[in-house]
Amino acid sequence: MEIEKKYLTKEIPFSLDNFLCKQMIQAYISFQPTIRIRKSQEQYFLTVKGKGHVAREEFEIEINQQEFDCLLKKTEGNFVRKRRYYIPVESGYMAELDLYEGELEGLMTTEVEFPTLEEAGAFVAPSWFGKDISFEMGYKNTALSLYGKPREES
Protein backbone atom coordinates (compact mmCIF):
# COMPACT_ATOMS: atom_id res chain seq x y z
CA MET A 1 0.00 0.00 0.00
CA GLU A 2 1.33 3.40 -1.00
CA ILE A 3 0.21 6.27 1.24
CA GLU A 4 1.38 9.69 0.07
CA LYS A 5 0.42 13.33 -0.03
CA LYS A 6 1.32 15.66 -2.90
CA TYR A 7 1.82 19.42 -2.88
CA LEU A 8 2.09 22.10 -5.56
CA THR A 9 5.36 23.84 -4.81
CA LYS A 10 5.86 27.38 -6.10
CA GLU A 11 9.33 28.24 -4.79
CA ILE A 12 12.14 26.64 -2.87
CA PRO A 13 13.61 28.87 -0.13
CA PHE A 14 17.00 27.11 -0.05
CA SER A 15 19.68 25.69 -2.34
CA LEU A 16 19.22 22.16 -3.67
CA ASP A 17 22.97 21.64 -4.14
CA ASN A 18 23.43 19.44 -1.05
CA PHE A 19 20.55 17.02 -1.68
CA LEU A 20 20.54 13.73 -3.56
CA CYS A 21 19.05 14.20 -7.03
CA LYS A 22 17.92 11.53 -9.48
CA GLN A 23 17.00 12.09 -13.12
CA MET A 24 13.80 10.22 -13.98
CA ILE A 25 11.86 9.36 -17.10
CA GLN A 26 8.54 7.59 -16.82
CA ALA A 27 5.97 6.46 -19.33
CA TYR A 28 2.67 4.63 -19.20
CA ILE A 29 1.78 1.31 -20.78
CA SER A 30 -1.80 1.65 -19.53
CA PHE A 31 -3.78 4.36 -17.76
CA GLN A 32 -6.57 2.06 -16.51
CA PRO A 33 -5.20 0.17 -14.72
CA THR A 34 -2.13 2.32 -14.19
CA ILE A 35 0.92 0.46 -15.47
CA ARG A 36 4.07 2.57 -15.56
CA ILE A 37 7.72 2.10 -16.44
CA ARG A 38 10.39 4.35 -14.96
CA LYS A 39 14.08 4.90 -15.47
CA SER A 40 15.76 6.40 -12.41
CA GLN A 41 19.46 6.98 -13.03
CA GLU A 42 20.56 3.50 -14.16
CA GLN A 43 17.71 1.57 -12.51
CA TYR A 44 14.51 0.50 -14.26
CA PHE A 45 11.11 -0.31 -12.76
CA LEU A 46 7.70 -1.60 -13.77
CA THR A 47 4.91 -0.40 -11.48
CA VAL A 48 1.22 -1.26 -11.27
CA LYS A 49 -0.93 1.13 -9.22
CA GLY A 50 -4.47 0.72 -7.96
CA LYS A 51 -7.16 3.38 -7.78
CA GLY A 52 -7.16 6.05 -5.10
CA HIS A 53 -5.69 9.35 -4.05
CA VAL A 54 -3.73 9.37 -0.78
CA ALA A 55 -3.78 5.58 -0.31
CA ARG A 56 -3.68 2.98 -3.06
CA GLU A 57 -2.24 -0.41 -3.84
CA GLU A 58 1.14 -0.40 -5.56
CA PHE A 59 3.26 -3.23 -6.89
CA GLU A 60 6.75 -2.49 -8.22
CA ILE A 61 9.46 -4.74 -9.65
CA GLU A 62 12.91 -3.90 -10.92
CA ILE A 63 13.48 -4.69 -14.58
CA ASN A 64 16.57 -4.44 -16.79
CA GLN A 65 17.33 -1.92 -19.54
CA GLN A 66 16.42 -4.35 -22.31
CA GLU A 67 13.00 -5.00 -20.75
CA PHE A 68 12.52 -1.24 -20.25
CA ASP A 69 13.40 -0.50 -23.88
CA CYS A 70 10.99 -3.20 -25.10
CA LEU A 71 8.15 -1.89 -22.91
CA LEU A 72 8.89 1.70 -23.94
CA LYS A 73 7.63 0.82 -27.44
CA LYS A 74 4.23 -0.03 -25.94
CA THR A 75 3.67 3.23 -24.06
CA GLU A 76 0.85 5.75 -24.46
CA GLY A 77 0.81 9.48 -23.75
CA ASN A 78 3.88 11.66 -23.28
CA PHE A 79 6.98 10.90 -21.26
CA VAL A 80 7.14 12.52 -17.84
CA ARG A 81 10.68 13.79 -17.28
CA LYS A 82 11.81 15.18 -13.95
CA ARG A 83 14.63 15.70 -11.52
CA ARG A 84 13.75 14.34 -8.08
CA TYR A 85 15.43 15.77 -5.00
CA TYR A 86 15.31 13.88 -1.70
CA ILE A 87 14.97 16.36 1.16
CA PRO A 88 14.65 15.29 4.81
CA VAL A 89 12.06 17.34 6.69
CA GLU A 90 11.95 18.08 10.43
CA SER A 91 9.13 15.64 11.12
CA GLY A 92 11.44 12.73 10.16
CA TYR A 93 9.90 12.13 6.75
CA MET A 94 11.59 12.34 3.36
CA ALA A 95 10.22 14.91 0.93
CA GLU A 96 10.56 14.12 -2.78
CA LEU A 97 10.70 17.38 -4.71
CA ASP A 98 10.05 16.90 -8.42
CA LEU A 99 11.19 19.56 -10.90
CA TYR A 100 9.54 18.65 -14.18
CA GLU A 101 11.23 19.08 -17.55
CA GLY A 102 10.26 19.25 -21.21
CA GLU A 103 6.58 20.09 -21.81
CA LEU A 104 6.05 20.24 -18.04
CA GLU A 105 8.93 22.69 -17.44
CA GLY A 106 8.22 25.02 -14.53
CA LEU A 107 5.97 22.61 -12.65
CA MET A 108 7.22 21.61 -9.18
CA THR A 109 5.56 19.15 -6.83
CA THR A 110 6.57 17.71 -3.48
CA GLU A 111 5.45 14.30 -2.23
CA VAL A 112 5.80 12.58 1.12
CA GLU A 113 5.10 8.90 1.76
CA PHE A 114 3.73 7.68 5.08
CA PRO A 115 3.53 4.29 6.81
CA THR A 116 -0.10 4.85 7.92
CA LEU A 117 -3.16 6.91 6.99
CA GLU A 118 -3.14 8.32 10.53
CA GLU A 119 0.36 9.73 10.05
CA ALA A 120 -0.63 11.17 6.67
CA GLY A 121 -3.63 12.85 8.27
CA ALA A 122 -1.60 14.29 11.13
CA PHE A 123 1.23 15.57 8.92
CA VAL A 124 1.80 19.32 8.95
CA ALA A 125 3.72 20.26 5.81
CA PRO A 126 6.39 22.96 5.85
CA SER A 127 5.06 26.15 4.24
CA TRP A 128 7.40 25.84 1.24
CA PHE A 129 5.60 22.64 0.15
CA GLY A 130 2.67 24.77 -1.07
CA LYS A 131 -0.93 23.77 -1.68
CA ASP A 132 -2.05 20.19 -0.94
CA ILE A 133 -3.07 18.71 -4.30
CA SER A 134 -3.38 15.09 -3.16
CA PHE A 135 -6.98 14.91 -4.39
CA GLU A 136 -6.56 16.92 -7.61
CA MET A 137 -6.58 14.54 -10.56
CA GLY A 138 -4.89 17.00 -12.92
CA TYR A 139 -1.62 16.76 -11.00
CA LYS A 140 -1.33 12.97 -11.01
CA ASN A 141 1.53 11.87 -13.25
CA THR A 142 -0.92 9.93 -15.41
CA ALA A 143 -2.86 13.14 -16.14
CA LEU A 144 0.37 15.08 -16.73
CA SER A 145 1.38 12.43 -19.28
CA LEU A 146 -1.97 12.62 -21.07
CA TYR A 147 -2.90 16.31 -20.82
CA GLY A 148 0.19 18.27 -19.79
CA LYS A 149 0.17 20.94 -17.10
CA PRO A 150 -3.19 21.86 -15.59
CA ARG A 151 -4.42 25.22 -16.90
CA GLU A 152 -3.60 27.19 -13.77
CA GLU A 153 0.03 26.07 -14.21
CA SER A 154 0.36 26.82 -17.92
Coordinates of C-alpha atoms in Angstrom, one line a residue:
M1 CA 0.0 0.0 0.0
E2 CA 1.3 3.4 -1.0
I3 CA 0.2 6.3 1.2
E4 CA 1.4 9.7 0.1
K5 CA 0.4 13.3 0.0
K6 CA 1.3 15.7 -2.9
Y7 CA 1.8 19.4 -2.9
L8 CA 2.1 22.1 -5.6
T9 CA 5.4 23.8 -4.8
K10 CA 5.9 27.4 -6.1
E11 CA 9.3 28.2 -4.8
I12 CA 12.1 26.6 -2.9
P13 CA 13.6 28.9 -0.1
F14 CA 17.0 27.1 -0.1
S15 CA 19.7 25.7 -2.3
L16 CA 19.2 22.2 -3.7
D17 CA 23.0 21.6 -4.1
N18 CA 23.4 19.4 -1.1
F19 CA 20.6 17.0 -1.7
L20 CA 20.5 13.7 -3.6
C21 CA 19.0 14.2 -7.0
K22 CA 17.9 11.5 -9.5
Q23 CA 17.0 12.1 -13.1
M24 CA 13.8 10.2 -14.0
I25 CA 11.9 9.4 -17.1
Q26 CA 8.5 7.6 -16.8
A27 CA 6.0 6.5 -19.3
Y28 CA 2.7 4.6 -19.2
I29 CA 1.8 1.3 -20.8
S30 CA -1.8 1.7 -19.5
F31 CA -3.8 4.4 -17.8
Q32 CA -6.6 2.1 -16.5
P33 CA -5.2 0.2 -14.7
T34 CA -2.1 2.3 -14.2
I35 CA 0.9 0.5 -15.5
R36 CA 4.1 2.6 -15.6
I37 CA 7.7 2.1 -16.4
R38 CA 10.4 4.4 -15.0
K39 CA 14.1 4.9 -15.5
S40 CA 15.8 6.4 -12.4
Q41 CA 19.5 7.0 -13.0
E42 CA 20.6 3.5 -14.2
Q43 CA 17.7 1.6 -12.5
Y44 CA 14.5 0.5 -14.3
F45 CA 11.1 -0.3 -12.8
L46 CA 7.7 -1.6 -13.8
T47 CA 4.9 -0.4 -11.5
V48 CA 1.2 -1.3 -11.3
K49 CA -0.9 1.1 -9.2
G50 CA -4.5 0.7 -8.0
K51 CA -7.2 3.4 -7.8
G52 CA -7.2 6.0 -5.1
H53 CA -5.7 9.4 -4.0
V54 CA -3.7 9.4 -0.8
A55 CA -3.8 5.6 -0.3
R56 CA -3.7 3.0 -3.1
E57 CA -2.2 -0.4 -3.8
E58 CA 1.1 -0.4 -5.6
F59 CA 3.3 -3.2 -6.9
E60 CA 6.8 -2.5 -8.2
I61 CA 9.5 -4.7 -9.6
E62 CA 12.9 -3.9 -10.9
I63 CA 13.5 -4.7 -14.6
N64 CA 16.6 -4.4 -16.8
Q65 CA 17.3 -1.9 -19.5
Q66 CA 16.4 -4.4 -22.3
E67 CA 13.0 -5.0 -20.7
F68 CA 12.5 -1.2 -20.2
D69 CA 13.4 -0.5 -23.9
C70 CA 11.0 -3.2 -25.1
L71 CA 8.1 -1.9 -22.9
L72 CA 8.9 1.7 -23.9
K73 CA 7.6 0.8 -27.4
K74 CA 4.2 0.0 -25.9
T75 CA 3.7 3.2 -24.1
E76 CA 0.9 5.7 -24.5
G77 CA 0.8 9.5 -23.8
N78 CA 3.9 11.7 -23.3
F79 CA 7.0 10.9 -21.3
V80 CA 7.1 12.5 -17.8
R81 CA 10.7 13.8 -17.3
K82 CA 11.8 15.2 -14.0
R83 CA 14.6 15.7 -11.5
R84 CA 13.7 14.3 -8.1
Y85 CA 15.4 15.8 -5.0
Y86 CA 15.3 13.9 -1.7
I87 CA 15.0 16.4 1.2
P88 CA 14.7 15.3 4.8
V89 CA 12.1 17.3 6.7
E90 CA 11.9 18.1 10.4
S91 CA 9.1 15.6 11.1
G92 CA 11.4 12.7 10.2
Y93 CA 9.9 12.1 6.7
M94 CA 11.6 12.3 3.4
A95 CA 10.2 14.9 0.9
E96 CA 10.6 14.1 -2.8
L97 CA 10.7 17.4 -4.7
D98 CA 10.1 16.9 -8.4
L99 CA 11.2 19.6 -10.9
Y100 CA 9.5 18.7 -14.2
E101 CA 11.2 19.1 -17.5
G102 CA 10.3 19.3 -21.2
E103 CA 6.6 20.1 -21.8
L104 CA 6.1 20.2 -18.0
E105 CA 8.9 22.7 -17.4
G106 CA 8.2 25.0 -14.5
L107 CA 6.0 22.6 -12.6
M108 CA 7.2 21.6 -9.2
T109 CA 5.6 19.2 -6.8
T110 CA 6.6 17.7 -3.5
E111 CA 5.5 14.3 -2.2
V112 CA 5.8 12.6 1.1
E113 CA 5.1 8.9 1.8
F114 CA 3.7 7.7 5.1
P115 CA 3.5 4.3 6.8
T116 CA -0.1 4.9 7.9
L117 CA -3.2 6.9 7.0
E118 CA -3.1 8.3 10.5
E119 CA 0.4 9.7 10.0
A120 CA -0.6 11.2 6.7
G121 CA -3.6 12.9 8.3
A122 CA -1.6 14.3 11.1
F123 CA 1.2 15.6 8.9
V124 CA 1.8 19.3 8.9
A125 CA 3.7 20.3 5.8
P126 CA 6.4 23.0 5.8
S127 CA 5.1 26.1 4.2
W128 CA 7.4 25.8 1.2
F129 CA 5.6 22.6 0.2
G130 CA 2.7 24.8 -1.1
K131 CA -0.9 23.8 -1.7
D132 CA -2.0 20.2 -0.9
I133 CA -3.1 18.7 -4.3
S134 CA -3.4 15.1 -3.2
F135 CA -7.0 14.9 -4.4
E136 CA -6.6 16.9 -7.6
M137 CA -6.6 14.5 -10.6
G138 CA -4.9 17.0 -12.9
Y139 CA -1.6 16.8 -11.0
K140 CA -1.3 13.0 -11.0
N141 CA 1.5 11.9 -13.3
T142 CA -0.9 9.9 -15.4
A143 CA -2.9 13.1 -16.1
L144 CA 0.4 15.1 -16.7
S145 CA 1.4 12.4 -19.3
L146 CA -2.0 12.6 -21.1
Y147 CA -2.9 16.3 -20.8
G148 CA 0.2 18.3 -19.8
K149 CA 0.2 20.9 -17.1
P150 CA -3.2 21.9 -15.6
R151 CA -4.4 25.2 -16.9
E152 CA -3.6 27.2 -13.8
E153 CA 0.0 26.1 -14.2
S154 CA 0.4 26.8 -17.9

